[in-house]
XYZ file of C-alpha atoms in Angstrom:
600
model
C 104.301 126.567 133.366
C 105.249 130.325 131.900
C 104.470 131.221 135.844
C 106.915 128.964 137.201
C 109.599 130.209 135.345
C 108.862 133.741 135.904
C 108.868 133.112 139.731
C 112.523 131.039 139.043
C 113.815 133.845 137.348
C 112.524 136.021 139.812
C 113.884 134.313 142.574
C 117.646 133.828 141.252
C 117.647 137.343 140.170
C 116.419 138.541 143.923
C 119.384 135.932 145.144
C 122.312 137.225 143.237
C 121.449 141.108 144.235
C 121.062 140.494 148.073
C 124.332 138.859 147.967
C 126.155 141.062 145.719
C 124.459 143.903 147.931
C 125.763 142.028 151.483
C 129.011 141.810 149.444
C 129.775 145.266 148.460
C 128.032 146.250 152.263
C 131.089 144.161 153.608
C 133.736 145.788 151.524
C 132.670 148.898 151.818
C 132.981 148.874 155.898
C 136.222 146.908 155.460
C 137.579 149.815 153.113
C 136.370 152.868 155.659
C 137.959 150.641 158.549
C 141.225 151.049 157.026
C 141.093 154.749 156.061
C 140.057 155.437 159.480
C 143.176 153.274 160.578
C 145.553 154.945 158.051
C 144.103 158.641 159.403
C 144.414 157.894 163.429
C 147.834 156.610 162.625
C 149.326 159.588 160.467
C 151.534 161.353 162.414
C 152.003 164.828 160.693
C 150.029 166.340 157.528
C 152.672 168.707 157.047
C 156.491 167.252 156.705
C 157.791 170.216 157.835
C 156.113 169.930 161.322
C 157.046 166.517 161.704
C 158.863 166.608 165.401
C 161.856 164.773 164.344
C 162.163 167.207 161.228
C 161.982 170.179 163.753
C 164.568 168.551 166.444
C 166.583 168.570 163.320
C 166.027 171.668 161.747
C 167.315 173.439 165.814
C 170.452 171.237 165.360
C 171.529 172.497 161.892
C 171.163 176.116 163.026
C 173.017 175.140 166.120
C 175.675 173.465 163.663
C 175.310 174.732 160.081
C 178.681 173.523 159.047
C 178.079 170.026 160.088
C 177.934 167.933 157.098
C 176.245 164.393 158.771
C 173.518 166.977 159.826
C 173.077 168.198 156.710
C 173.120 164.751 155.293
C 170.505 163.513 157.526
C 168.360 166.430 156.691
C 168.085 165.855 152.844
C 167.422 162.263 153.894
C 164.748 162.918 155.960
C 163.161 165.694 154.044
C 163.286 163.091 151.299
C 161.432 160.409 153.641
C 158.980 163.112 154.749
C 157.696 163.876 151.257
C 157.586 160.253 149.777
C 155.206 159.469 152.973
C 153.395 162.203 153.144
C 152.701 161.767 149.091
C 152.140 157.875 149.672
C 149.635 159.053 152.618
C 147.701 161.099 150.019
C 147.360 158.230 147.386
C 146.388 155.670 149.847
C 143.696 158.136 150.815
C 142.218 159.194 147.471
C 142.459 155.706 146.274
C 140.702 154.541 149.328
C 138.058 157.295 148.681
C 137.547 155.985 145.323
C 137.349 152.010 146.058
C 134.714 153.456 149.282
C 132.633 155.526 146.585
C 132.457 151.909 144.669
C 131.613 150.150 147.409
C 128.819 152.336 148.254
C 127.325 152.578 145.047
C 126.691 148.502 144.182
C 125.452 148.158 147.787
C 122.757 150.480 146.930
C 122.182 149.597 143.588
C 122.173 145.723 144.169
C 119.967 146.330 147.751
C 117.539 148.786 145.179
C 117.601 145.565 142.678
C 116.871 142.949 145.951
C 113.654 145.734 147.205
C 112.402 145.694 143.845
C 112.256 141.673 142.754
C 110.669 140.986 146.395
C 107.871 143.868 145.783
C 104.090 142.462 145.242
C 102.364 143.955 142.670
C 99.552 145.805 143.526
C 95.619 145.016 142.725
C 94.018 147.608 141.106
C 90.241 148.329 142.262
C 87.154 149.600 140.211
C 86.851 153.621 140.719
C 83.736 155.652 140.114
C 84.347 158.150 137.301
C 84.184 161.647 139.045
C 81.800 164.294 137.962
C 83.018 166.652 135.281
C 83.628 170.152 137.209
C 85.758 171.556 134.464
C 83.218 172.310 131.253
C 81.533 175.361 133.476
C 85.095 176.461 134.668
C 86.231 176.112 130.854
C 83.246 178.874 130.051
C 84.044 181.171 132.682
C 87.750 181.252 130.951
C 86.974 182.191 128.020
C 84.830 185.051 129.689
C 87.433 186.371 131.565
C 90.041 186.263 128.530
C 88.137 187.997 126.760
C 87.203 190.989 129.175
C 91.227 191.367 129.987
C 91.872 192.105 126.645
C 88.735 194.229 125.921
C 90.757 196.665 129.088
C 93.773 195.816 127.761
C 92.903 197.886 124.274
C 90.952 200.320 125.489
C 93.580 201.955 128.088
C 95.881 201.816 125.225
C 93.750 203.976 123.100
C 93.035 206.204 125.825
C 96.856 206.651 126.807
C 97.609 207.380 122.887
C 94.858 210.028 122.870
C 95.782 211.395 126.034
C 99.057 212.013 126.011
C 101.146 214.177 123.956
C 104.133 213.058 121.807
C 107.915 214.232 122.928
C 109.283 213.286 119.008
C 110.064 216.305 117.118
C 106.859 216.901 114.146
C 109.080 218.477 111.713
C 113.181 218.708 110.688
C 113.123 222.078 112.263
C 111.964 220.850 115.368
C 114.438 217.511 115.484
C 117.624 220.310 114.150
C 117.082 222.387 117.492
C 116.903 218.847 119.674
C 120.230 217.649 118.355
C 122.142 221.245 118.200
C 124.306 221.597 120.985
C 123.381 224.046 124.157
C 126.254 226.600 124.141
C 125.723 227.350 127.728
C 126.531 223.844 128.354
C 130.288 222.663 129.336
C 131.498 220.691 126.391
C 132.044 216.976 126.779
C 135.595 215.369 128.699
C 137.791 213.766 125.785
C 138.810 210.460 126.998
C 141.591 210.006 129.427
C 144.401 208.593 127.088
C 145.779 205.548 127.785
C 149.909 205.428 127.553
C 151.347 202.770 125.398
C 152.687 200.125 126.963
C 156.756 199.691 127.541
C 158.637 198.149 124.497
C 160.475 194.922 125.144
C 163.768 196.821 125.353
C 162.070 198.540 127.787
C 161.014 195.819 130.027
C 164.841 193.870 129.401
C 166.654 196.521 131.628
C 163.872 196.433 134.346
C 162.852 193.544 136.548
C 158.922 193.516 136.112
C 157.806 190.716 137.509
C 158.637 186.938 139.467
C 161.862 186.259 137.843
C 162.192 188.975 136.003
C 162.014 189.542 132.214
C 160.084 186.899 130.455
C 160.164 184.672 133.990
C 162.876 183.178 132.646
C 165.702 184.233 135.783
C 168.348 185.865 133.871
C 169.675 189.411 134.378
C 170.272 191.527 131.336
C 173.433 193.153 133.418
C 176.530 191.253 134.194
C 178.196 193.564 136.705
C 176.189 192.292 140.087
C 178.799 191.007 142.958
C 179.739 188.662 143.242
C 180.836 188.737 147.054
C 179.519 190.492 150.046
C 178.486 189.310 154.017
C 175.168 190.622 155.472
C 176.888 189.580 159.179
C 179.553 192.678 158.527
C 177.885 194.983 156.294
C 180.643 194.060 153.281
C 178.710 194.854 150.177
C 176.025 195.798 151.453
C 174.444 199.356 150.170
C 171.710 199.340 152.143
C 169.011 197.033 154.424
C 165.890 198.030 155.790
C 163.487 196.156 158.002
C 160.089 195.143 155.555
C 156.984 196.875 157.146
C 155.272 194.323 160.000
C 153.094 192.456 157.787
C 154.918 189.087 156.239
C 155.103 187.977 152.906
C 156.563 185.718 150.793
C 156.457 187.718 147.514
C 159.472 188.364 145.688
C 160.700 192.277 144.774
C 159.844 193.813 141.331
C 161.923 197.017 140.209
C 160.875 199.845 137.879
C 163.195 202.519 137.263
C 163.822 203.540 141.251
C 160.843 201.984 142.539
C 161.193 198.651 144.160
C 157.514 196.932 145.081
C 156.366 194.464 147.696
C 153.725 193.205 149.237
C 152.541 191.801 152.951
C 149.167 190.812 153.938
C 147.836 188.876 157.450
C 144.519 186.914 157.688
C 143.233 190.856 158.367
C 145.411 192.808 156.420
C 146.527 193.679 152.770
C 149.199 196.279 151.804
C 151.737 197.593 149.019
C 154.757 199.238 149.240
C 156.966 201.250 146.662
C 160.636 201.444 148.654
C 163.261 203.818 146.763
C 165.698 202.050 145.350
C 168.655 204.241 145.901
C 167.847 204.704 149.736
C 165.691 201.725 150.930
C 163.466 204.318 152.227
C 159.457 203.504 151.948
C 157.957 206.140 149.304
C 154.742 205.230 150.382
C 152.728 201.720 151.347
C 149.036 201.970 150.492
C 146.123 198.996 152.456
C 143.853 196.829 149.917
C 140.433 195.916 150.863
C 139.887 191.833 151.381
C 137.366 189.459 150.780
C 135.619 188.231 153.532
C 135.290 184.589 154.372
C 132.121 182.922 153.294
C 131.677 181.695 157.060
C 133.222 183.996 159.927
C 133.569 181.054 161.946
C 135.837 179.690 159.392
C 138.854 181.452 157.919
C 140.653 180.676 154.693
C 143.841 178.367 155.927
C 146.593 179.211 154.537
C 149.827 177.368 154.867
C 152.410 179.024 156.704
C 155.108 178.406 154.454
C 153.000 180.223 151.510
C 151.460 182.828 153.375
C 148.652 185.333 152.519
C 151.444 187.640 149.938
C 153.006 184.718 148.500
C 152.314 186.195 144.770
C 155.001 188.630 143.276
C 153.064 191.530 141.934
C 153.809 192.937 138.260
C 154.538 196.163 136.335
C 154.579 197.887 133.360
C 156.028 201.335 134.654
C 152.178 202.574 133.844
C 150.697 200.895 136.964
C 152.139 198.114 139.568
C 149.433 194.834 140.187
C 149.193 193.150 143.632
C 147.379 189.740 144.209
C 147.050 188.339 147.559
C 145.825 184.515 148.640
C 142.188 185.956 148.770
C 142.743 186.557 145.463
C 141.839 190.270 145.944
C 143.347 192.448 143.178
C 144.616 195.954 143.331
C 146.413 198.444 140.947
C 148.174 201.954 141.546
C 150.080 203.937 140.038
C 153.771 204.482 140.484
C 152.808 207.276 142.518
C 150.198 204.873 144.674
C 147.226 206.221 143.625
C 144.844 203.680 143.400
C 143.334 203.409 139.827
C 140.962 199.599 140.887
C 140.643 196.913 142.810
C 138.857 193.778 142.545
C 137.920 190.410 144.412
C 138.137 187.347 141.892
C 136.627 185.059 145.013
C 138.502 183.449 147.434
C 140.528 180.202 146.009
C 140.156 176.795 146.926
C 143.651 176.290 147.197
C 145.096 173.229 149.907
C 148.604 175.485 150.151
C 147.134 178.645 149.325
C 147.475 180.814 146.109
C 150.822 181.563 145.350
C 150.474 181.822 141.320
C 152.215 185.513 141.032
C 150.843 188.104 138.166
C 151.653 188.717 134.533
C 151.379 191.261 132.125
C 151.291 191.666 128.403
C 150.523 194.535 126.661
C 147.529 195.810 128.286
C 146.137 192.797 129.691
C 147.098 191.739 133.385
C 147.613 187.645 132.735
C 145.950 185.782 136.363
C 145.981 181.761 136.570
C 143.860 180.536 139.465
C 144.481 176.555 139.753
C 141.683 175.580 142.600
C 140.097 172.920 144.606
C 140.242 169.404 142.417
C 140.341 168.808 138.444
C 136.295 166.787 139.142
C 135.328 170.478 140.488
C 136.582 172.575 137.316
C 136.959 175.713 138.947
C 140.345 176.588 137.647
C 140.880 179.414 134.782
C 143.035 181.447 133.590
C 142.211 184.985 133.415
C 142.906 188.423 131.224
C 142.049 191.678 133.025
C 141.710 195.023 131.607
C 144.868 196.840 133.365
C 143.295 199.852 133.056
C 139.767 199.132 134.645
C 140.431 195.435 135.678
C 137.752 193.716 134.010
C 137.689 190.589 132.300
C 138.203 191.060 128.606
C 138.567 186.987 128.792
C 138.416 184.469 130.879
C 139.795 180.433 130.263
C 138.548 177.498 132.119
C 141.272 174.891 133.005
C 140.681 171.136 133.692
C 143.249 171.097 136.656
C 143.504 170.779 140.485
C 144.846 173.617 142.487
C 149.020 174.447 141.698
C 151.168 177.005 142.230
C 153.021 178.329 139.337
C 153.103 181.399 136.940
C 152.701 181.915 133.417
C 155.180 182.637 131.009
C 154.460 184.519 127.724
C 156.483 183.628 124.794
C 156.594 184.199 121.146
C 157.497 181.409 119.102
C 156.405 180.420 115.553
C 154.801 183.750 114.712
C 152.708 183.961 117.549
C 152.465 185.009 121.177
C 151.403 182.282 123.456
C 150.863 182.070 127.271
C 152.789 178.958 128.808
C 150.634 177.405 131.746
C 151.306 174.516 134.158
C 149.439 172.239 136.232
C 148.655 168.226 136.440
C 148.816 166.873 134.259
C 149.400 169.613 131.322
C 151.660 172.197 129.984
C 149.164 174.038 127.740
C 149.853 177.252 125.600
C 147.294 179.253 125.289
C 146.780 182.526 122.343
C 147.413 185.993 124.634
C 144.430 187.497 122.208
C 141.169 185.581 122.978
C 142.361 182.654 125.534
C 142.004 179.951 123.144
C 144.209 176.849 123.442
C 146.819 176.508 121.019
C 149.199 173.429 122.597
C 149.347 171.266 125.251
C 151.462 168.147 126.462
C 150.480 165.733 129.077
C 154.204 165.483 131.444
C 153.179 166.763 134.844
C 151.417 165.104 137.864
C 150.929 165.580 141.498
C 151.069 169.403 143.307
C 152.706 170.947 140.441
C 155.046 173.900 141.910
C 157.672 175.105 139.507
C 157.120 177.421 136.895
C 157.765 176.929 132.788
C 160.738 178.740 131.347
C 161.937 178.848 127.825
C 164.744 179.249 125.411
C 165.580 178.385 122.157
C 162.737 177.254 120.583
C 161.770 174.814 123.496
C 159.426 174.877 126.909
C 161.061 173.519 129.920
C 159.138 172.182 132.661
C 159.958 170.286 135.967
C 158.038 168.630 139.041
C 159.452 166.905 141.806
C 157.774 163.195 141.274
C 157.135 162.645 137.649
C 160.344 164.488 134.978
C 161.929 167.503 133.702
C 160.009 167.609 130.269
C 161.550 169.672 127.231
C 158.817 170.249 124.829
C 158.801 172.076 121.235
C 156.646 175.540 121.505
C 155.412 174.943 117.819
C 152.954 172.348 117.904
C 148.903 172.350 117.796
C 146.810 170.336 119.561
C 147.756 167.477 121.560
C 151.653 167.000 121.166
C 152.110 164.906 124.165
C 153.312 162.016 120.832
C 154.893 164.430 118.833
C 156.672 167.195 120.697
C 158.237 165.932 123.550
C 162.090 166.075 123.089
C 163.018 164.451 126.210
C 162.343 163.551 129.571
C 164.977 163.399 132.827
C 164.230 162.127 136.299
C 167.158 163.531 138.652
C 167.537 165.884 140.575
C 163.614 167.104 140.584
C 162.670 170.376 142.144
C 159.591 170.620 144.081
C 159.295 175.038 144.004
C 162.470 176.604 142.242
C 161.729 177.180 138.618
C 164.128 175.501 136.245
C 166.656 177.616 134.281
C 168.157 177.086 130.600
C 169.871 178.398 128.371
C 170.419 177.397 124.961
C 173.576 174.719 126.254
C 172.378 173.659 129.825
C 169.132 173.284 131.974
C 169.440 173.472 135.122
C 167.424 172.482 138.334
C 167.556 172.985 141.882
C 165.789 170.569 144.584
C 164.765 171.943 147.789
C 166.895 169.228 149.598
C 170.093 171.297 148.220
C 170.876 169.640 145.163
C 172.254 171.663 141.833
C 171.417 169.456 138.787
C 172.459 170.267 134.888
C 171.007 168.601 131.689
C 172.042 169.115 128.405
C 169.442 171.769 127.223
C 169.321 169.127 123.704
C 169.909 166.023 124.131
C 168.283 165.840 128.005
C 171.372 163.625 128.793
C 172.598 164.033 132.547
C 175.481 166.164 133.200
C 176.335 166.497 136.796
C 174.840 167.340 140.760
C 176.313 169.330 142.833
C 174.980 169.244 146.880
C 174.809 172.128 149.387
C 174.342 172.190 153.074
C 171.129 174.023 152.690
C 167.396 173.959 151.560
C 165.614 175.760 148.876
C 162.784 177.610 147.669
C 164.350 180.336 146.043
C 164.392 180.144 141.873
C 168.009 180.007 140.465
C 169.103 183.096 138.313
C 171.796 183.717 136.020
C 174.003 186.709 135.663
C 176.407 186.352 133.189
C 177.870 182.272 133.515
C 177.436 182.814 137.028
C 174.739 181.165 138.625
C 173.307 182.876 141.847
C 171.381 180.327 144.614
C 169.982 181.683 147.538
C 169.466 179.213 150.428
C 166.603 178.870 153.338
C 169.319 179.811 155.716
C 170.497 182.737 154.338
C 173.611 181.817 152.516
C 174.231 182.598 148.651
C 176.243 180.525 146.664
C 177.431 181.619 143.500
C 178.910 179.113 141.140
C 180.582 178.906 137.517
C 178.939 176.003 135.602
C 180.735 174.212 133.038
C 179.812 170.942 131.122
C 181.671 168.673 133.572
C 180.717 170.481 136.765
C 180.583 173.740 138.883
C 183.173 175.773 140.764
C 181.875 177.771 143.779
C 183.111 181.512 143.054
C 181.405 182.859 146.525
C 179.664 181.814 149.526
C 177.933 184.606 150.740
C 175.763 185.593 153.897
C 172.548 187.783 155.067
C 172.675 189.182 157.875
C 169.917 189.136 160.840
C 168.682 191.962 163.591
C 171.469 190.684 165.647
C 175.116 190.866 165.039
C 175.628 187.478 164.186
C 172.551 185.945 163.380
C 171.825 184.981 159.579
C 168.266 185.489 157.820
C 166.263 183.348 155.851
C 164.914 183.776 152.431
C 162.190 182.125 151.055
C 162.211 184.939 147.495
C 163.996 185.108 144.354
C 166.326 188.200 143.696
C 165.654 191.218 141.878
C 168.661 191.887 139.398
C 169.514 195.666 138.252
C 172.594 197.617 136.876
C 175.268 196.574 139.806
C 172.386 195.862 142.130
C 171.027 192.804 143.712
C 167.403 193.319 145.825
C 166.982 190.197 147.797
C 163.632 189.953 150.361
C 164.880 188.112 153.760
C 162.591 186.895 156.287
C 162.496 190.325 158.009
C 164.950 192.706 155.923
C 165.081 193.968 152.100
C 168.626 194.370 150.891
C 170.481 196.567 148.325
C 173.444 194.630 147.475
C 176.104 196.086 145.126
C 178.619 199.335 145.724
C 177.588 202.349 146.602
């Protein structure tokens, strides 16, 4: 009877695992049919090389004043990304229901094998003969004469040979006494302090200037000039022939760059009162891991998309190999290092950081499963890690900012789905606040007392810099949904916040309340940060043009539209970078130009 049961259990067990097993076979075939159908059907990876996006793009340069054009642009740039995100979702979430399917197949098939298995019959066996009590004497032999050798060379090396340890204090006083015939020892090469804060609030040290935050401590930059006449402008000189995206830094009157090509790396230190190149100095790469495969790179990031740093000690360059290199002003080269090439689907465009005498690095990589991204804190004078920060998130793009805020120094971070604030001193966490999701682009500024944060898809977040732990419940002032940038950094002040989409919108929030103040549109795209000189806001489009605008509560008034001009006489230049702001002097990278603008 107890048989009979077994063998019905047995069999209704076997039953429900081949079927759930032919089941989750049939789903999982069903699913890769369809992500096979969604792939051969996707018509661009990229929005930007979309061919109607392209078509478009030829008309508007043909016609840059005509409005439907420019209409039908932010329309279909807006199209572009909401498919090409919707394409990634479907993907990954088809990935994840396949991975399912997969897994029950092969565990219910595993169950199916097993309940249909016979059990097997085991058979007499003669006991073997015992081999191992002579082997076990022989052991015990040979143990036994090792360690017989073993003490008797030691005794004979300690009779044999003499000691070199002094017998007596007389002896060990003439070891230690220094040899005058001998040169005396190098002090150590002393290290100069690094640059007070007032210091670094009159230069423009790194992306976006002092404290990343996009506002000039001058307020006598123009307001007008035209790069297609030569109005206003001091001087321009063509950027050596490698491209980059990076944006300029200024010291004193050195102005820094970089440019790099799958093959190439270099720095250059331009004079700032001439233009003229004070000298450009090449940094060894990294190597792919597989010749036959190079690192891709998207075009619109580039391989010198990070805007290097400085201190007026040294100047830091990072390219998307995430090689490493510092000089001094003079462009000696003091170190360079490989941190290993990043997984990045863009490519690296996180730009450096310094405080004190740490060099500040955040590497976002591959996908948050992986774990591969960190933030780093290199020695500046001997670039090695003094500490190093893993971070649960998938590759992005933005830079650190390092505040101080409730009696402490902390380094503000972004990428999905966290803003976290980590302590400058060991690269422990401090904060963080879930509000970000997706490629995460822009990077954090601050004022007031408050983080700002934006992303194109989920909000602009506000948070409160004085929390511990997770304050996602508890910090959060407020959230807003218009007007979301996708690469220009936000900008506040203590009144206003202020964002600016790539499809030309201007959008201000009240910097307290997060209530929604106004948009204003412009016929252009962007990619270049906003910065503030004065209550003049300075916006530097894809095409060239530079608006700059007076914003109030209720709106803005345009003040100037302004032009850069290209090789030819009436050709304008595009600009991808953020401005460099000094006394009277605006540096602005174009696509093939750097330009001086201010009087001479």
């Amino acid at each position: 009877m107890n048989e009979t049961v077994r063998s019905t259990e047995t069999g209704a067990g076997y039953q429900f695992a081949f079927r759930t097993a032919a089941v989750a076979g049939l789903f999982s075939l069903m699913v890769f049919a369809l992500l096979l159908f969604d792939q051969s059907r996707r018509t661009a990876q990229d929005p930007f090389e979309s061919t109607a996006w392209k078509v478009l793009q030829r008309a508007r340069m043909e016609e840059p004043e005509n409005k439907e054009l420019n209409e039908e642009a932010r329309e279909l740039d807006l199209q572009l990304r909401i498919e090409f995100f919707r394409q990634r979702d479907f993907a990954a979430m088809g990935a994840w229901l396949l991975l399912g399917g997969v897994a029950v197949f092969l565990i219910s098939a595993k169950s199916a094998a097993t309940m249909r298995r016979k059990l097997p019959m085991p058979t007499p066996e003669a006991s073997p003969r015992d081999i191992e009590a002579g082997w076990t004497r022989i052991a015990r032999y040979g143990v036994a004469g090792v360690a017989l050798l073993l003490v008797g060379t030691a005794a004979a090396l300690i009779v044999t040979l003499p000691s070199e340890l002094p017998k007596n204090e007389q002896e060990l006083a003439a070891l230690v006494a220094p040899d005058s015939d001998e040169p005396p020892e190098e002090p150590p090469v002393e290290v100069p302090p690094p640059p007070s804060m007032g210091q670094i609030a009159q230069m423009w040290p790194r992306f976006r200037g002092p404290g990343g935050l996009g506002i000039s401590a001058y307020t006598n930059i123009p307001e007008k000039w035209d790069g297609l006449t030569g109005e206003g402008i001091v001087w321009k000189v063509p950027v050596p022939s490698l491209p980059g995206n990076s944006s300029p830094v200024v010291w004193g009157n050195r102005l820094f760059l970089t440019g790099a090509t799958q093959e190439e790396r270099q720095v250059y230190c331009f004079d700032t009162a001439t233009g003229k190149i004070l000298w450009q100095q090449d940094v060894e790469g990294t190597p792919p891991a597989d010749p036959d495969e190079p690192l891709e790179i998207f075009d619109a990031t580039g391989y010198a998309a990070p805007t290097m740093a400085t201190d007026g000690r040294w100047v830091f360059a990072m390219f998307a190999t995430a090689d490493v290199a510092a000089f001094d002003l003079d462009g000696k080269p003091t170190w360079t290092r490989s941190l290993g090439i990043p997984e990045n689907a863009y490519g690296h465009a996180s730009s450096l950081v310094l405080f004190e005498n740490l060099l500040l690095i955040q590497i976002d990589q591959s996908t948050k499963k992986a774990a591969k991204s960190k933030l780093l804190a290199l020695d500046v004078t001997t670039g090695e890690t003094v500490w190093e920060t893993a971070r649960v998130a998938p590759n992005s793009w933005p830079t650190p900012i390092v505040i101080h805020h409730a009696d402490r120094d902390q380094i503000i971070t972004g990428g999905d789905p966290w803003v976290i604030a980590y302590d400058p001193a060991d690269g422990s966490e401090i904060w963080r606040a879930k509000c970000l999701q997706a490629d995460v682009g822009p990077s954090p500024t601050f004022t007031d007392g408050v983080v700002f944060v934006a992303n194109e898809f989920p909000y602009v977040t506000a948070v409160r810099a004085d929390g511990t732990g997770d304050v996602t419940e508890t910090h959060i002032l407020w959230q807003g949904e218009d007007g979301l940038p996708d690469t220009a950094g936000p900008l506040a002040t203590a009144e206003f916040v202020y964002l600016l989409a790539s499809y030309g919108t201007l959008t201000c929030y009240d910097a307290k309340s997060g209530e929604f103040l106004w948009e204003e549109d412009f016929d252009d795209s962007f990619t270049s940060s906003p910065s503030l000189v004065g209550d003049r806001l300075y916006l530097f489009g894809l095409e060239g043009k530079c608006w700059v605008v007076k914003p109030g509560r209720e709106g803005c008034e345009i003040i100037a539209e302004n032009k850069l001009g290209g090789e030819e006489k009436d050709d304008m230049e595009e600009c991808v970078t953020s401005p460099a702001l000094q006394d009277g002097r605006l540096y602005i990278r174009g696509d093939k130009h750097l330009f001086c603008i201010g009087q001479p």
